[in-house]
Every structure is written in C-alpha cells, then in structure tokens.
mmCIF file of C-alpha atoms in Angstrom:
data_model
loop_
_atom_site.group_PDB
_atom_site.id
_atom_site.type_symbol
_atom_site.label_atom_id
_atom_site.label_comp_id
_atom_site.label_asym_id
_atom_site.label_seq_id
_atom_site.Cartn_x
_atom_site.Cartn_y
_atom_site.Cartn_z
ATOM 1 C CA ARG A 1 -52.063 29.807 -14.327
ATOM 2 C CA GLU A 2 -49.368 27.169 -14.227
ATOM 3 C CA ALA A 3 -48.092 28.217 -17.656
ATOM 4 C CA VAL A 4 -48.226 31.876 -16.682
ATOM 5 C CA GLU A 5 -46.284 31.123 -13.485
ATOM 6 C CA GLN A 6 -43.690 29.193 -15.522
ATOM 7 C CA ALA A 7 -43.455 32.075 -17.987
ATOM 8 C CA ALA A 8 -42.955 34.538 -15.132
ATOM 9 C CA ALA A 9 -40.098 32.326 -13.916
ATOM 10 C CA GLY A 10 -38.586 32.312 -17.426
ATOM 11 C CA GLU A 11 -39.173 28.568 -17.889
ATOM 12 C CA LEU A 12 -41.300 28.883 -21.034
ATOM 13 C CA VAL A 13 -42.717 31.359 -23.502
ATOM 14 C CA VAL A 14 -46.482 31.787 -23.820
ATOM 15 C CA VAL A 15 -47.533 32.495 -27.414
ATOM 16 C CA VAL A 16 -50.843 34.340 -27.703
ATOM 17 C CA SER A 17 -52.615 35.407 -30.868
ATOM 18 C CA ARG A 18 -53.478 39.100 -31.128
ATOM 19 C CA MET A 19 -57.089 37.872 -31.393
ATOM 20 C CA PHE A 20 -56.981 37.536 -27.610
ATOM 21 C CA GLU A 21 -57.396 41.301 -27.358
ATOM 22 C CA GLN A 22 -60.680 41.092 -29.238
ATOM 23 C CA GLU A 23 -61.924 38.429 -26.847
ATOM 24 C CA VAL A 24 -60.764 39.939 -23.562
ATOM 25 C CA PHE A 25 -60.267 43.677 -24.008
ATOM 26 C CA THR A 26 -63.934 44.617 -24.108
ATOM 27 C CA ASP A 27 -65.417 48.069 -23.563
ATOM 28 C CA ASP A 28 -66.660 47.098 -20.114
ATOM 29 C CA LEU A 29 -63.232 45.901 -18.893
ATOM 30 C CA PRO A 30 -62.238 48.107 -15.937
ATOM 31 C CA VAL A 31 -59.380 50.499 -16.762
ATOM 32 C CA ASP A 32 -57.121 49.176 -13.985
ATOM 33 C CA VAL A 33 -57.579 45.595 -15.201
ATOM 34 C CA ARG A 34 -56.896 46.690 -18.791
ATOM 35 C CA ARG A 35 -53.649 48.375 -17.729
ATOM 36 C CA LEU A 36 -52.607 45.354 -15.692
ATOM 37 C CA LEU A 37 -53.177 43.003 -18.644
ATOM 38 C CA GLU A 38 -51.397 45.348 -21.036
ATOM 39 C CA ARG A 39 -48.334 45.356 -18.748
ATOM 40 C CA PHE A 40 -48.554 41.597 -18.388
ATOM 41 C CA PHE A 41 -48.464 41.123 -22.160
ATOM 42 C CA ARG A 42 -45.335 43.278 -22.402
ATOM 43 C CA GLN A 43 -43.356 40.726 -20.395
ATOM 44 C CA PRO A 44 -40.427 39.137 -22.291
ATOM 45 C CA THR A 45 -41.820 35.609 -21.882
ATOM 46 C CA ILE A 46 -45.201 36.494 -23.404
ATOM 47 C CA GLU A 47 -45.203 36.636 -27.205
ATOM 48 C CA VAL A 48 -48.273 38.346 -28.620
ATOM 49 C CA VAL A 49 -48.362 37.496 -32.310
ATOM 50 C CA ASP A 50 -49.959 39.859 -34.789
ATOM 51 C CA LEU A 51 -52.128 38.440 -37.532
ATOM 52 C CA GLU A 52 -49.355 38.552 -40.110
ATOM 53 C CA PRO A 53 -49.900 37.698 -43.802
ATOM 54 C CA PRO A 54 -48.291 34.215 -43.487
ATOM 55 C CA ILE A 55 -50.663 33.429 -40.608
ATOM 56 C CA HIS A 56 -53.684 34.628 -42.596
ATOM 57 C CA SER A 57 -52.563 32.525 -45.553
ATOM 58 C CA LEU A 58 -52.071 29.445 -43.386
ATOM 59 C CA ALA A 59 -55.458 29.973 -41.717
ATOM 60 C CA ARG A 60 -57.143 30.139 -45.146
ATOM 61 C CA GLN A 61 -55.331 26.960 -46.196
ATOM 62 C CA ILE A 62 -56.420 25.097 -43.058
ATOM 63 C CA ARG A 63 -59.976 26.384 -43.357
ATOM 64 C CA GLY A 64 -60.121 25.337 -47.011
ATOM 65 C CA TYR A 65 -58.860 21.882 -46.118
ATOM 66 C CA TYR A 66 -61.616 21.368 -43.540
ATOM 67 C CA ARG A 67 -64.280 22.818 -45.826
ATOM 68 C CA GLN A 68 -63.271 20.210 -48.407
ATOM 69 C CA GLN A 69 -63.398 17.499 -45.735
ATOM 70 C CA LYS A 70 -66.903 18.594 -44.785
ATOM 71 C CA GLN A 71 -68.037 18.568 -48.411
ATOM 72 C CA GLN A 72 -66.778 14.984 -48.651
ATOM 73 C CA GLY A 73 -68.632 14.102 -45.456
ATOM 74 C CA LEU A 74 -65.359 13.458 -43.622
ATOM 75 C CA GLY A 75 -65.334 16.177 -41.014
ATOM 76 C CA ARG A 76 -66.855 19.198 -39.437
ATOM 77 C CA PHE A 77 -66.244 22.664 -40.717
ATOM 78 C CA CYS A 78 -63.907 24.694 -38.544
ATOM 79 C CA ARG A 79 -64.606 28.381 -38.305
ATOM 80 C CA LEU A 80 -62.077 31.075 -39.104
ATOM 81 C CA PHE A 81 -61.948 32.216 -35.477
ATOM 82 C CA GLN A 82 -60.632 28.729 -34.693
ATOM 83 C CA MET A 83 -58.215 28.647 -37.614
ATOM 84 C CA LEU A 84 -56.323 31.864 -36.830
ATOM 85 C CA PRO A 85 -55.052 30.716 -33.407
ATOM 86 C CA LEU A 86 -54.173 27.295 -34.890
ATOM 87 C CA ALA A 87 -52.307 28.947 -37.756
ATOM 88 C CA THR A 88 -50.500 31.170 -35.251
ATOM 89 C CA ALA A 89 -49.415 28.120 -33.246
ATOM 90 C CA ILE A 90 -48.240 26.256 -36.357
ATOM 91 C CA HIS A 91 -46.443 29.310 -37.720
ATOM 92 C CA ARG A 92 -44.637 29.873 -34.404
ATOM 93 C CA ARG A 93 -43.897 26.128 -34.022
ATOM 94 C CA VAL A 94 -45.237 25.861 -30.486
ATOM 95 C CA GLU A 95 -44.854 22.614 -28.555
ATOM 96 C CA ALA A 96 -48.520 22.458 -27.568
ATOM 97 C CA PHE A 97 -51.744 24.309 -28.275
ATOM 98 C CA TYR A 98 -53.897 24.339 -25.149
ATOM 99 C CA THR A 99 -57.654 24.629 -25.462
ATOM 100 C CA PHE A 100 -60.847 23.716 -23.656
ATOM 101 C CA ASP A 101 -62.640 23.687 -27.051
ATOM 102 C CA LYS A 102 -64.190 20.234 -27.412
ATOM 103 C CA GLY A 103 -66.496 21.349 -30.178
ATOM 104 C CA GLY A 104 -70.203 21.832 -30.118
ATOM 105 C CA LYS A 105 -73.279 22.049 -32.245
ATOM 106 C CA ASP A 106 -71.902 24.518 -34.790
ATOM 107 C CA LYS A 107 -68.151 24.047 -34.573
ATOM 108 C CA GLY A 108 -65.530 21.397 -34.975
ATOM 109 C CA ASN A 109 -63.686 19.748 -32.119
ATOM 110 C CA LEU A 110 -60.201 21.262 -31.984
ATOM 111 C CA LEU A 111 -58.946 18.516 -29.667
ATOM 112 C CA SER A 112 -59.743 15.902 -32.308
ATOM 113 C CA LEU A 113 -57.262 17.587 -34.676
ATOM 114 C CA SER A 114 -54.266 16.940 -32.425
ATOM 115 C CA GLY A 115 -51.265 15.626 -34.333
ATOM 116 C CA ASP A 116 -52.599 16.502 -37.776
ATOM 117 C CA VAL A 117 -54.048 19.929 -38.458
ATOM 118 C CA ALA A 118 -54.613 19.883 -42.207
ATOM 119 C CA GLY A 119 -51.294 18.094 -42.674
ATOM 120 C CA HIS A 120 -49.411 20.158 -40.088
ATOM 121 C CA ASP A 121 -48.010 18.534 -36.967
ATOM 122 C CA LEU A 122 -49.494 20.271 -33.917
ATOM 123 C CA THR A 123 -50.236 18.827 -30.508
ATOM 124 C CA ILE A 124 -53.608 20.087 -29.285
ATOM 125 C CA CYS A 125 -54.549 19.209 -25.739
ATOM 126 C CA LEU A 126 -56.458 20.230 -22.682
ATOM 127 C CA PRO A 127 -54.483 22.386 -20.288
ATOM 128 C CA PRO A 128 -53.165 20.381 -17.337
ATOM 129 C CA VAL A 129 -55.635 22.191 -15.044
ATOM 130 C CA ARG A 130 -59.382 22.539 -14.847
ATOM 131 C CA GLN A 131 -60.978 25.407 -16.736
ATOM 132 C CA LEU A 132 -60.971 28.622 -14.788
ATOM 133 C CA THR A 133 -62.544 31.970 -15.398
ATOM 134 C CA LEU A 134 -60.131 34.770 -16.071
ATOM 135 C CA GLY A 135 -60.963 36.396 -12.733
ATOM 136 C CA LEU A 136 -60.049 39.801 -14.034
ATOM 137 C CA GLU A 137 -60.412 41.539 -10.707
ATOM 138 C CA PRO A 138 -56.854 42.730 -10.087
ATOM 139 C CA ARG A 139 -55.110 40.953 -7.239
ATOM 140 C CA ARG A 140 -52.226 43.054 -6.109
ATOM 141 C CA GLY A 141 -50.950 40.980 -3.218
ATOM 142 C CA PRO A 142 -47.554 39.315 -3.042
ATOM 143 C CA GLY A 143 -47.306 36.161 -5.077
ATOM 144 C CA SER A 144 -50.086 37.091 -7.488
ATOM 145 C CA ILE A 145 -49.158 36.334 -11.082
ATOM 146 C CA LEU A 146 -50.590 39.743 -11.962
ATOM 147 C CA ASP A 147 -48.900 41.559 -9.067
ATOM 148 C CA PRO A 148 -47.981 44.983 -10.511
ATOM 149 C CA ARG A 149 -44.540 44.758 -8.861
ATOM 150 C CA ARG A 150 -43.834 41.688 -11.021
ATOM 151 C CA LEU A 151 -45.112 43.385 -14.140
ATOM 152 C CA ARG A 152 -42.941 46.498 -14.111
ATOM 153 C CA LYS A 153 -41.346 47.318 -17.372
#
C-alpha cells in the first residue's frame, strides 16, 4: 500500500508484469472490482509491462542458469513463473523487486538471489510492510487508494 500511495502521489513508478492479470483477474473476481483494478492500472505511475520478446529471452537465460546450478548441486531450480517477473524487473532496471517469496518445498528462494540474479544486479527484498491480502472489496471512501475519484482517466 505504501508504494501504491507513493505512486498515486507521483513519487515513484510501480512496475508490474502483465502476469499479474493471470494471478488476480480470475473469473470469480466481481465486475466492479475488475473495473476498479483496470482503471487503477491505467494510472500514469503504474507501468504494466507486457511479456515482450527480450523479457522472454532474459527469463529463459536466467532459468537456464539456475537449471545448470541445480545440476551442479549449487542451487535450487527456479520456476518460469518466478523468472518472468525477475526478467521484467531486470529489463526495466527497477531499483528494487519486492516479494514475500522466501521459497518452499518445490521452489527456490527469490530473496536469496538479491544482488546477483544469474549475473544481473537486482535488489530483491521484502516489502517494508507485513504481507497483506489484496482485500479486493472496493472501498470507495475518501482517502482510499482505490477511490474511483482518484482513478479517473
């Protein structure tokens, strides 16, 4: 929320991979929430990045690097769904990649890659707030970061 508030104030740009739509825009998402999020993502300080060929290429390169590391017993395999957002962040030269992904049984720990993602400099860190749910019930009151009056465009 802090980053979204800062973006709304024009203090920073939030870069989001187009993959976000696949994760959030599900069939059971209420129509009014869908419209609210669609307007939100049209804001000038929110950059939704398509999965462009250079990003796909970079994701394959990163994935191949970690597959080789795993084969040599040096690291855990990182899945493609993890590599595409990382490649997007590297390609767009973001200052920080925020994630709550600390790894698990079947996936690598993204936080452990901070500073060196397959030879690419990328800071990966926990967001400066505790993990929240998206809370996709539309709040329309004054001051809400998703207040439709703030999202006109």
